[in-house]
mmCIF file of C-alpha atoms and ligand atoms in Angstrom:
data_model
loop_
_atom_site.group_PDB
_atom_site.id
_atom_site.type_symbol
_atom_site.label_atom_id
_atom_site.label_comp_id
_atom_site.label_asym_id
_atom_site.label_seq_id
_atom_site.Cartn_x
_atom_site.Cartn_y
_atom_site.Cartn_z
ATOM 1 C CA UNK A 14 0.000 0.000 0.000
ATOM 2 C CA UNK A 15 1.792 3.137 -1.205
ATOM 3 C CA UNK A 16 1.091 6.364 0.653
ATOM 4 C CA UNK A 17 -0.123 9.096 -1.673
ATOM 5 C CA UNK A 18 1.996 12.190 -2.204
ATOM 6 C CA UNK A 19 0.581 15.053 -0.108
ATOM 7 C CA UNK A 20 0.665 18.503 -1.702
ATOM 8 C CA UNK A 21 -0.278 21.686 0.105
ATOM 9 C CA UNK A 22 0.484 24.334 -2.523
ATOM 10 C CA UNK A 23 -0.834 24.990 -6.011
ATOM 11 C CA UNK A 24 2.757 25.049 -7.344
ATOM 12 C CA UNK A 25 3.533 21.607 -5.870
ATOM 13 C CA UNK A 26 0.304 20.243 -7.326
ATOM 14 C CA UNK A 27 1.246 21.487 -10.809
ATOM 15 C CA UNK A 28 4.702 19.931 -10.479
ATOM 16 C CA UNK A 29 3.242 16.575 -9.400
ATOM 17 C CA UNK A 30 0.774 16.600 -12.294
ATOM 18 C CA UNK A 31 3.347 17.581 -14.928
ATOM 19 C CA UNK A 32 4.316 14.004 -15.921
ATOM 20 C CA UNK A 33 0.664 13.065 -16.492
ATOM 21 C CA UNK A 34 0.105 16.207 -18.547
ATOM 22 C CA UNK A 35 3.226 15.450 -20.650
ATOM 23 C CA UNK A 36 2.221 11.832 -21.292
ATOM 24 C CA UNK A 37 -1.453 12.615 -21.857
ATOM 25 C CA UNK A 38 -2.452 10.184 -19.086
ATOM 26 C CA UNK A 39 -6.025 10.451 -17.846
ATOM 27 C CA UNK A 40 -6.402 12.386 -14.578
ATOM 28 C CA UNK A 41 -9.314 11.730 -12.184
ATOM 29 C CA UNK A 42 -10.290 14.077 -9.346
ATOM 30 C CA UNK A 43 -12.319 13.329 -6.221
ATOM 31 C CA UNK A 44 -13.105 16.606 -4.410
ATOM 32 C CA UNK A 45 -13.724 16.069 -0.674
ATOM 33 C CA UNK A 46 -13.760 17.945 2.602
ATOM 34 C CA UNK A 47 -11.915 15.054 4.289
ATOM 35 C CA UNK A 48 -13.272 12.956 7.180
ATOM 36 C CA UNK A 49 -13.251 10.179 4.608
ATOM 37 C CA UNK A 50 -15.493 7.134 5.143
ATOM 38 C CA UNK A 51 -16.542 4.105 3.110
ATOM 39 C CA UNK A 52 -18.715 6.355 0.913
ATOM 40 C CA UNK A 53 -15.648 8.351 -0.134
ATOM 41 C CA UNK A 54 -13.709 5.102 -0.588
ATOM 42 C CA UNK A 55 -16.248 4.063 -3.215
ATOM 43 C CA UNK A 56 -15.718 7.415 -5.012
ATOM 44 C CA UNK A 57 -11.974 6.771 -4.972
ATOM 45 C CA UNK A 58 -12.489 3.280 -6.427
ATOM 46 C CA UNK A 59 -14.632 4.760 -9.203
ATOM 47 C CA UNK A 60 -11.938 7.373 -9.896
ATOM 48 C CA UNK A 61 -9.222 4.701 -9.863
ATOM 49 C CA UNK A 62 -11.146 2.622 -12.423
ATOM 50 C CA UNK A 63 -11.754 5.660 -14.650
ATOM 51 C CA UNK A 64 -8.163 6.996 -14.547
ATOM 52 C CA UNK A 65 -6.638 3.681 -15.641
ATOM 53 C CA UNK A 66 -2.868 4.147 -15.346
ATOM 54 C CA UNK A 67 -3.213 7.914 -14.824
ATOM 55 C CA UNK A 68 -3.177 9.668 -11.454
ATOM 56 C CA UNK A 69 -6.120 9.883 -9.042
ATOM 57 C CA UNK A 70 -6.100 13.216 -7.200
ATOM 58 C CA UNK A 71 -8.085 13.632 -3.969
ATOM 59 C CA UNK A 72 -8.610 17.145 -2.661
ATOM 60 C CA UNK A 73 -9.103 17.480 1.096
ATOM 61 C CA UNK A 74 -10.287 20.983 1.865
ATOM 62 C CA UNK A 75 -12.970 22.204 4.269
ATOM 63 C CA UNK A 76 -14.246 25.068 2.149
ATOM 64 C CA UNK A 77 -15.256 28.036 4.342
ATOM 65 C CA UNK A 78 -17.153 29.676 1.476
ATOM 66 C CA UNK A 79 -19.866 26.990 1.519
ATOM 67 C CA UNK A 80 -20.641 27.401 5.245
ATOM 68 C CA UNK A 81 -22.839 30.273 6.381
ATOM 69 C CA UNK A 82 -22.147 31.937 9.761
ATOM 70 C CA UNK A 83 -23.577 29.680 12.487
ATOM 71 C CA UNK A 84 -23.236 26.472 10.423
ATOM 72 C CA UNK A 85 -20.807 23.740 11.460
ATOM 73 C CA UNK A 86 -17.543 24.991 9.841
ATOM 74 C CA UNK A 87 -15.676 24.968 13.154
ATOM 75 C CA UNK A 88 -16.846 21.545 14.278
ATOM 76 C CA UNK A 89 -16.490 19.932 10.817
ATOM 77 C CA UNK A 90 -14.124 16.981 11.438
ATOM 78 C CA UNK A 91 -10.519 17.361 10.251
ATOM 79 C CA UNK A 92 -8.796 13.960 10.139
ATOM 80 C CA UNK A 93 -5.992 14.201 7.548
ATOM 81 C CA UNK A 94 -3.862 11.290 8.861
ATOM 82 C CA UNK A 95 -6.823 8.882 8.756
ATOM 83 C CA UNK A 96 -7.855 10.299 5.350
ATOM 84 C CA UNK A 97 -4.410 9.447 3.965
ATOM 85 C CA UNK A 98 -4.888 5.816 5.027
ATOM 86 C CA UNK A 99 -8.174 5.644 3.083
ATOM 87 C CA UNK A 100 -6.506 7.271 0.052
ATOM 88 C CA UNK A 101 -3.605 4.805 0.233
ATOM 89 C CA UNK A 102 -5.941 1.808 0.537
ATOM 90 C CA UNK A 103 -7.872 2.901 -2.563
ATOM 91 C CA UNK A 104 -4.789 3.607 -4.671
ATOM 92 C CA UNK A 105 -5.030 7.424 -4.832
ATOM 93 C CA UNK A 106 -1.786 8.981 -6.048
ATOM 94 C CA UNK A 107 -1.976 12.623 -4.999
ATOM 95 C CA UNK A 108 -3.720 14.307 -2.072
ATOM 96 C CA UNK A 109 -4.138 18.065 -2.418
ATOM 97 C CA UNK A 110 -4.664 19.446 1.096
ATOM 98 C CA UNK A 111 -4.200 23.210 0.813
ATOM 99 C CA UNK A 112 -4.650 25.902 3.447
ATOM 100 C CA UNK A 113 -7.512 28.399 3.183
ATOM 101 C CA UNK A 114 -4.975 31.089 2.122
ATOM 102 C CA UNK A 115 -3.702 28.864 -0.687
ATOM 103 C CA UNK A 116 -7.208 28.472 -2.132
ATOM 104 C CA UNK A 117 -8.393 31.995 -1.331
ATOM 105 C CA UNK A 118 -5.279 34.194 -1.447
ATOM 106 C CA UNK A 119 -7.333 37.321 -0.782
ATOM 107 C CA UNK A 120 -9.374 35.588 1.954
ATOM 108 C CA UNK A 121 -12.686 33.726 1.514
ATOM 109 C CA UNK A 122 -14.857 36.705 2.527
ATOM 110 C CA UNK A 123 -16.002 38.373 -0.669
ATOM 111 C CA UNK A 124 -15.444 42.113 -0.276
ATOM 112 C CA UNK A 125 -18.423 43.979 -1.742
ATOM 113 C CA UNK A 126 -16.091 46.349 -3.644
ATOM 114 C CA UNK A 127 -12.896 44.486 -4.442
ATOM 115 C CA UNK A 128 -14.034 40.890 -3.797
ATOM 116 C CA UNK A 129 -13.059 37.879 -5.874
ATOM 117 C CA UNK A 130 -15.068 36.257 -8.654
ATOM 118 C CA UNK A 131 -17.496 33.607 -7.438
ATOM 119 C CA UNK A 132 -19.748 31.240 -9.359
ATOM 120 C CA UNK A 133 -23.410 32.230 -9.201
ATOM 121 C CA UNK A 134 -25.474 29.051 -9.629
ATOM 122 C CA UNK A 135 -28.728 28.977 -11.553
ATOM 123 C CA UNK A 136 -32.135 29.164 -9.806
ATOM 124 C CA UNK A 137 -32.057 25.464 -8.934
ATOM 125 C CA UNK A 138 -29.662 26.407 -6.119
ATOM 126 C CA UNK A 139 -32.459 28.335 -4.412
ATOM 127 C CA UNK A 140 -34.700 25.280 -3.968
ATOM 128 C CA UNK A 141 -34.338 22.292 -1.589
ATOM 129 C CA UNK A 142 -31.023 22.846 0.254
ATOM 130 C CA UNK A 143 -30.922 26.434 -1.001
ATOM 131 C CA UNK A 144 -33.984 27.376 1.026
ATOM 132 C CA UNK A 145 -32.163 26.901 4.323
ATOM 133 C CA UNK A 146 -28.649 27.414 2.918
ATOM 134 C CA UNK A 147 -29.020 30.282 0.414
ATOM 135 C CA UNK A 148 -25.269 30.884 -0.103
ATOM 136 C CA UNK A 149 -24.153 27.244 0.102
ATOM 137 C CA UNK A 150 -24.001 26.327 -3.586
ATOM 138 C CA UNK A 151 -22.240 29.532 -4.575
ATOM 139 C CA UNK A 152 -19.470 28.396 -2.211
ATOM 140 C CA UNK A 153 -19.529 24.807 -3.494
ATOM 141 C CA UNK A 154 -19.455 25.745 -7.178
ATOM 142 C CA UNK A 155 -16.733 28.354 -6.638
ATOM 143 C CA UNK A 156 -14.393 25.890 -4.957
ATOM 144 C CA UNK A 157 -15.217 23.097 -7.424
ATOM 145 C CA UNK A 158 -14.474 25.469 -10.335
ATOM 146 C CA UNK A 159 -11.144 26.356 -8.693
ATOM 147 C CA UNK A 160 -10.268 22.684 -8.157
ATOM 148 C CA UNK A 161 -11.195 21.817 -11.756
ATOM 149 C CA UNK A 162 -9.002 24.714 -12.939
ATOM 150 C CA UNK A 163 -6.064 23.608 -10.796
ATOM 151 C CA UNK A 164 -6.212 19.874 -11.507
ATOM 152 C CA UNK A 165 -7.690 20.012 -15.038
ATOM 153 C CA UNK A 166 -8.983 16.444 -14.671
ATOM 154 C CA UNK A 167 -10.577 14.351 -17.406
ATOM 155 C CA UNK A 168 -13.041 12.931 -14.875
ATOM 156 C CA UNK A 169 -14.382 14.257 -11.561
ATOM 157 C CA UNK A 170 -16.317 11.937 -9.234
ATOM 158 C CA UNK A 171 -19.045 13.143 -6.834
ATOM 159 C CA UNK A 172 -21.378 11.203 -4.528
ATOM 160 C CA UNK A 173 -25.083 10.947 -5.307
ATOM 161 C CA UNK A 174 -25.804 11.524 -1.614
ATOM 162 C CA UNK A 175 -25.365 15.255 -2.233
ATOM 163 C CA UNK A 176 -27.674 14.946 -5.202
ATOM 164 C CA UNK A 177 -28.455 18.657 -5.675
ATOM 165 C CA UNK A 178 -24.720 19.387 -5.565
ATOM 166 C CA UNK A 179 -24.107 16.759 -8.267
ATOM 167 C CA UNK A 180 -26.842 18.212 -10.505
ATOM 168 C CA UNK A 181 -25.523 21.763 -10.019
ATOM 169 C CA UNK A 182 -21.906 20.760 -10.714
ATOM 170 C CA UNK A 183 -23.023 19.008 -13.918
ATOM 171 C CA UNK A 184 -24.937 22.115 -14.911
ATOM 172 C CA UNK A 185 -21.958 24.405 -14.182
ATOM 173 C CA UNK A 186 -19.642 22.205 -16.243
ATOM 174 C CA UNK A 187 -22.128 22.339 -19.129
ATOM 175 C CA UNK A 188 -22.940 26.045 -18.888
ATOM 176 C CA UNK A 189 -19.339 27.217 -18.403
ATOM 177 C CA UNK A 190 -17.929 24.715 -20.976
ATOM 178 C CA UNK A 191 -15.485 23.248 -18.448
ATOM 179 C CA UNK A 192 -14.933 20.046 -20.446
ATOM 180 C CA UNK A 193 -14.746 17.480 -17.651
ATOM 181 C CA UNK A 194 -16.685 14.250 -17.381
ATOM 182 C CA UNK A 195 -18.736 14.496 -14.133
ATOM 183 C CA UNK A 196 -19.487 11.047 -12.707
ATOM 184 C CA UNK A 197 -22.036 10.433 -9.934
ATOM 185 C CA UNK A 198 -21.410 7.440 -7.666
ATOM 186 C CA UNK A 199 -24.195 5.694 -5.694
ATOM 187 C CA UNK A 200 -24.674 6.393 -1.974
ATOM 188 C CA UNK A 201 -23.103 3.907 0.423
ATOM 189 C CA UNK A 202 -25.293 2.947 3.395
ATOM 190 C CA UNK A 203 -25.030 1.372 6.838
ATOM 191 C CA UNK A 204 -26.742 -2.041 7.148
ATOM 192 C CA UNK A 205 -29.861 -0.285 8.566
ATOM 193 C CA UNK A 206 -30.043 2.017 5.539
ATOM 194 C CA UNK A 207 -28.579 5.237 6.977
ATOM 195 C CA UNK A 208 -26.510 6.999 4.301
ATOM 196 C CA UNK A 209 -22.853 7.345 5.271
ATOM 197 C CA UNK A 210 -22.005 10.951 6.104
ATOM 198 C CA UNK A 211 -19.141 12.695 7.867
ATOM 199 C CA UNK A 212 -21.819 14.272 10.084
ATOM 200 C CA UNK A 213 -23.171 10.920 11.397
ATOM 201 C CA UNK A 214 -20.420 10.992 14.035
ATOM 202 C CA UNK A 215 -22.267 13.863 15.751
ATOM 203 C CA UNK A 216 -25.312 11.642 16.500
ATOM 204 C CA UNK A 217 -25.639 10.047 19.939
ATOM 205 C CA UNK A 218 -27.123 6.530 20.194
ATOM 206 C CA UNK A 219 -30.729 7.725 20.419
ATOM 207 C CA UNK A 220 -30.310 10.192 17.545
ATOM 208 C CA UNK A 221 -28.516 7.548 15.467
ATOM 209 C CA UNK A 222 -31.588 5.318 15.890
ATOM 210 C CA UNK A 223 -33.948 8.214 15.041
ATOM 211 C CA UNK A 224 -31.916 9.026 11.901
ATOM 212 C CA UNK A 225 -32.971 5.746 10.291
ATOM 213 C CA UNK A 226 -36.301 7.517 9.668
ATOM 214 C CA UNK A 227 -34.677 9.236 6.669
ATOM 215 C CA UNK A 228 -34.007 6.103 4.573
ATOM 216 C CA UNK A 229 -37.292 4.547 5.835
ATOM 217 C CA UNK A 230 -39.199 7.600 4.595
ATOM 218 C CA UNK A 231 -37.471 7.447 1.211
ATOM 219 C CA UNK A 232 -38.214 3.723 0.885
ATOM 220 C CA UNK A 233 -41.850 4.314 1.805
ATOM 221 C CA UNK A 234 -42.068 6.806 -1.093
ATOM 222 C CA UNK A 235 -40.226 4.533 -3.517
ATOM 223 C CA UNK A 236 -42.502 1.610 -2.543
ATOM 224 C CA UNK A 237 -45.670 3.603 -3.341
ATOM 225 C CA UNK A 238 -44.241 5.388 -6.413
ATOM 226 C CA UNK A 239 -45.821 2.836 -8.790
ATOM 227 C CA UNK A 240 -49.195 4.233 -7.630
ATOM 228 C CA UNK A 241 -48.352 7.848 -8.446
ATOM 229 C CA UNK A 242 -46.821 10.981 -6.996
ATOM 230 C CA UNK A 243 -49.533 11.619 -4.402
ATOM 231 C CA UNK A 244 -49.401 8.038 -3.075
ATOM 232 C CA UNK A 245 -45.612 8.224 -2.795
ATOM 233 C CA UNK A 246 -45.725 11.506 -0.858
ATOM 234 C CA UNK A 247 -48.561 10.301 1.419
ATOM 235 C CA UNK A 248 -46.656 7.120 2.292
ATOM 236 C CA UNK A 249 -43.497 9.082 3.038
ATOM 237 C CA UNK A 250 -45.379 11.560 5.259
ATOM 238 C CA UNK A 251 -47.077 8.702 7.155
ATOM 239 C CA UNK A 252 -43.669 7.136 7.821
ATOM 240 C CA UNK A 253 -42.351 10.462 9.114
ATOM 241 C CA UNK A 254 -45.341 10.965 11.408
ATOM 242 C CA UNK A 255 -44.534 7.605 13.000
ATOM 243 C CA UNK A 256 -40.862 8.561 13.492
ATOM 244 C CA UNK A 257 -40.021 10.593 16.601
ATOM 245 C CA UNK A 258 -36.891 12.723 16.989
ATOM 246 C CA UNK A 259 -36.755 13.949 13.390
ATOM 247 C CA UNK A 260 -37.392 17.594 12.549
ATOM 248 C CA UNK A 261 -38.239 17.678 8.834
ATOM 249 C CA UNK A 262 -36.786 20.422 6.675
ATOM 250 C CA UNK A 263 -38.112 19.198 3.306
ATOM 251 C CA UNK A 264 -39.456 16.103 1.598
ATOM 252 C CA UNK A 265 -39.811 16.481 -2.161
ATOM 253 C CA UNK A 266 -40.123 14.436 -5.301
ATOM 254 C CA UNK A 267 -38.590 16.059 -8.379
ATOM 255 C CA UNK A 268 -37.347 15.019 -11.801
ATOM 256 C CA UNK A 269 -33.870 13.498 -12.262
ATOM 257 C CA UNK A 270 -32.396 16.975 -12.933
ATOM 258 C CA UNK A 271 -34.459 18.259 -9.983
ATOM 259 C CA UNK A 272 -36.930 19.947 -12.296
ATOM 260 C CA UNK A 273 -40.385 20.337 -10.672
ATOM 261 C CA UNK A 274 -42.864 17.624 -11.720
ATOM 262 C CA UNK A 275 -46.420 18.244 -12.942
ATOM 263 C CA UNK A 276 -49.162 17.426 -10.437
ATOM 264 C CA UNK A 277 -50.025 14.204 -12.234
ATOM 265 C CA UNK A 278 -46.903 12.911 -13.980
ATOM 266 C CA UNK A 279 -47.237 10.270 -16.712
ATOM 267 C CA UNK A 280 -46.668 6.631 -15.800
ATOM 268 C CA UNK A 281 -43.009 5.748 -16.215
ATOM 269 C CA UNK A 282 -41.722 9.206 -15.186
ATOM 270 C CA UNK A 283 -38.321 8.837 -13.499
ATOM 271 C CA UNK A 284 -37.894 10.934 -10.361
ATOM 272 C CA UNK A 285 -35.772 11.554 -7.286
ATOM 273 C CA UNK A 286 -37.159 11.500 -3.746
ATOM 274 C CA UNK A 287 -35.216 13.905 -1.512
ATOM 275 C CA UNK A 288 -35.278 14.551 2.214
ATOM 276 C CA UNK A 289 -33.495 16.848 4.656
ATOM 277 C CA UNK A 290 -34.079 16.789 8.401
ATOM 278 C CA UNK A 291 -32.465 17.796 11.641
ATOM 279 C CA UNK A 292 -31.811 15.080 14.204
ATOM 280 C CA UNK A 293 -30.725 16.853 17.391
ATOM 281 C CA UNK A 294 -28.450 19.623 16.131
ATOM 282 C CA UNK A 295 -27.245 17.598 13.131
ATOM 283 C CA UNK A 296 -28.725 18.245 9.694
ATOM 284 C CA UNK A 297 -28.876 15.153 7.479
ATOM 285 C CA UNK A 298 -29.838 14.755 3.810
ATOM 286 C CA UNK A 299 -30.608 11.712 1.682
ATOM 287 C CA UNK A 300 -32.293 10.759 -1.601
ATOM 288 C CA UNK A 301 -33.299 7.793 -3.732
ATOM 289 C CA UNK A 302 -34.354 7.333 -7.362
ATOM 290 C CA UNK A 303 -37.824 6.026 -8.248
ATOM 291 C CA UNK A 304 -40.146 5.607 -11.205
ATOM 292 C CA UNK A 305 -43.681 6.950 -10.912
ATOM 293 C CA UNK A 306 -46.762 5.032 -11.973
ATOM 294 C CA UNK A 307 -50.394 6.160 -11.803
ATOM 295 C CA UNK A 308 -53.167 5.589 -9.217
ATOM 296 C CA UNK A 309 -54.973 3.233 -11.666
ATOM 297 C CA UNK A 310 -52.129 0.712 -11.290
ATOM 298 C CA UNK A 311 -53.457 -0.209 -7.820
ATOM 299 C CA UNK A 312 -56.766 -1.526 -9.074
ATOM 300 C CA UNK A 313 -55.370 -2.825 -12.387
HETATM 301 O O1 PAF B 14 -19.264 17.289 -1.171
HETATM 302 C C1 PAF B 14 -18.298 17.867 -0.605
HETATM 303 O O2 PAF B 14 -17.559 17.264 0.186
HETATM 304 C C2 PAF B 14 -18.030 19.337 -0.899
HETATM 305 O O3 PAF B 14 -19.220 20.050 -1.061
HETATM 306 C C3 PAF B 14 -17.083 19.553 -2.102
HETATM 307 C C4 PAF B 14 -17.673 19.053 -3.398
HETATM 308 C C5 PAF B 14 -15.764 18.845 -1.834
HETATM 309 C C6 PAF B 14 -16.800 21.044 -2.272
HETATM 310 O O4 PAF B 14 -16.212 21.588 -1.131
#
């Protein structure tokens, strides 16, 4: 198991990538905020498979620009030594772990007069997560654009767990002609269905038990989806009502690109069921794909 090379400056990253650029080898990037778990490991495996003999680059950077004041920037786990073990086990070659000053030389706080360029996402960023986190995706897209510019990968791998993020990154790459293949990798779950997340470590035993309501709610919706949108939402809401300790933020069913669905979608419409909820002081999100049928299926 070879330890990856750890790079903390943009210059060192360019130097480490030079051989791949010269040889035309494929480069794969996995952007992360560290605190790597088995979900990230699956992203690294996907990147390893896609890069072939070329380098897999993992960025480990807790991006202040995507946290609003009062969110969990300060308590976000920082575990670089353990992250390097995961990267080594999955065959990553380079770990880019820069300081905030290296990524934001003028500081991450955009000055209203002289401030840096940031990426303004489209209106999709205002829905779902954007309702409680209105500046979040501007921060995410800005740092992802920077990382894509620094690494210039052929492929970038993101987890489907942050589904709205994945859709918005795809859209940015398309709209800004960034020329990278964006790959979404399926969510990895605990045996009881809870999606792996760096924030799960904040849950105590009782909250950890309560958090299983999120995947149960999604499965309730997916199970009733063959009988239409309304049936799917009703089943999900009934599951939530029976689940104590979960403070719902949103439960929505949207199209695969998160476009709003008509009230009565045609049978066979693919969709995504999405949920966000607070369990104690920890905010969790999850989603699952489904295919909608119509109410007539039940009698037919
Ligand atoms: O999903 C994450 O960990 C972050 O939002 C990302 C994509 C690394 C940007 O900071």
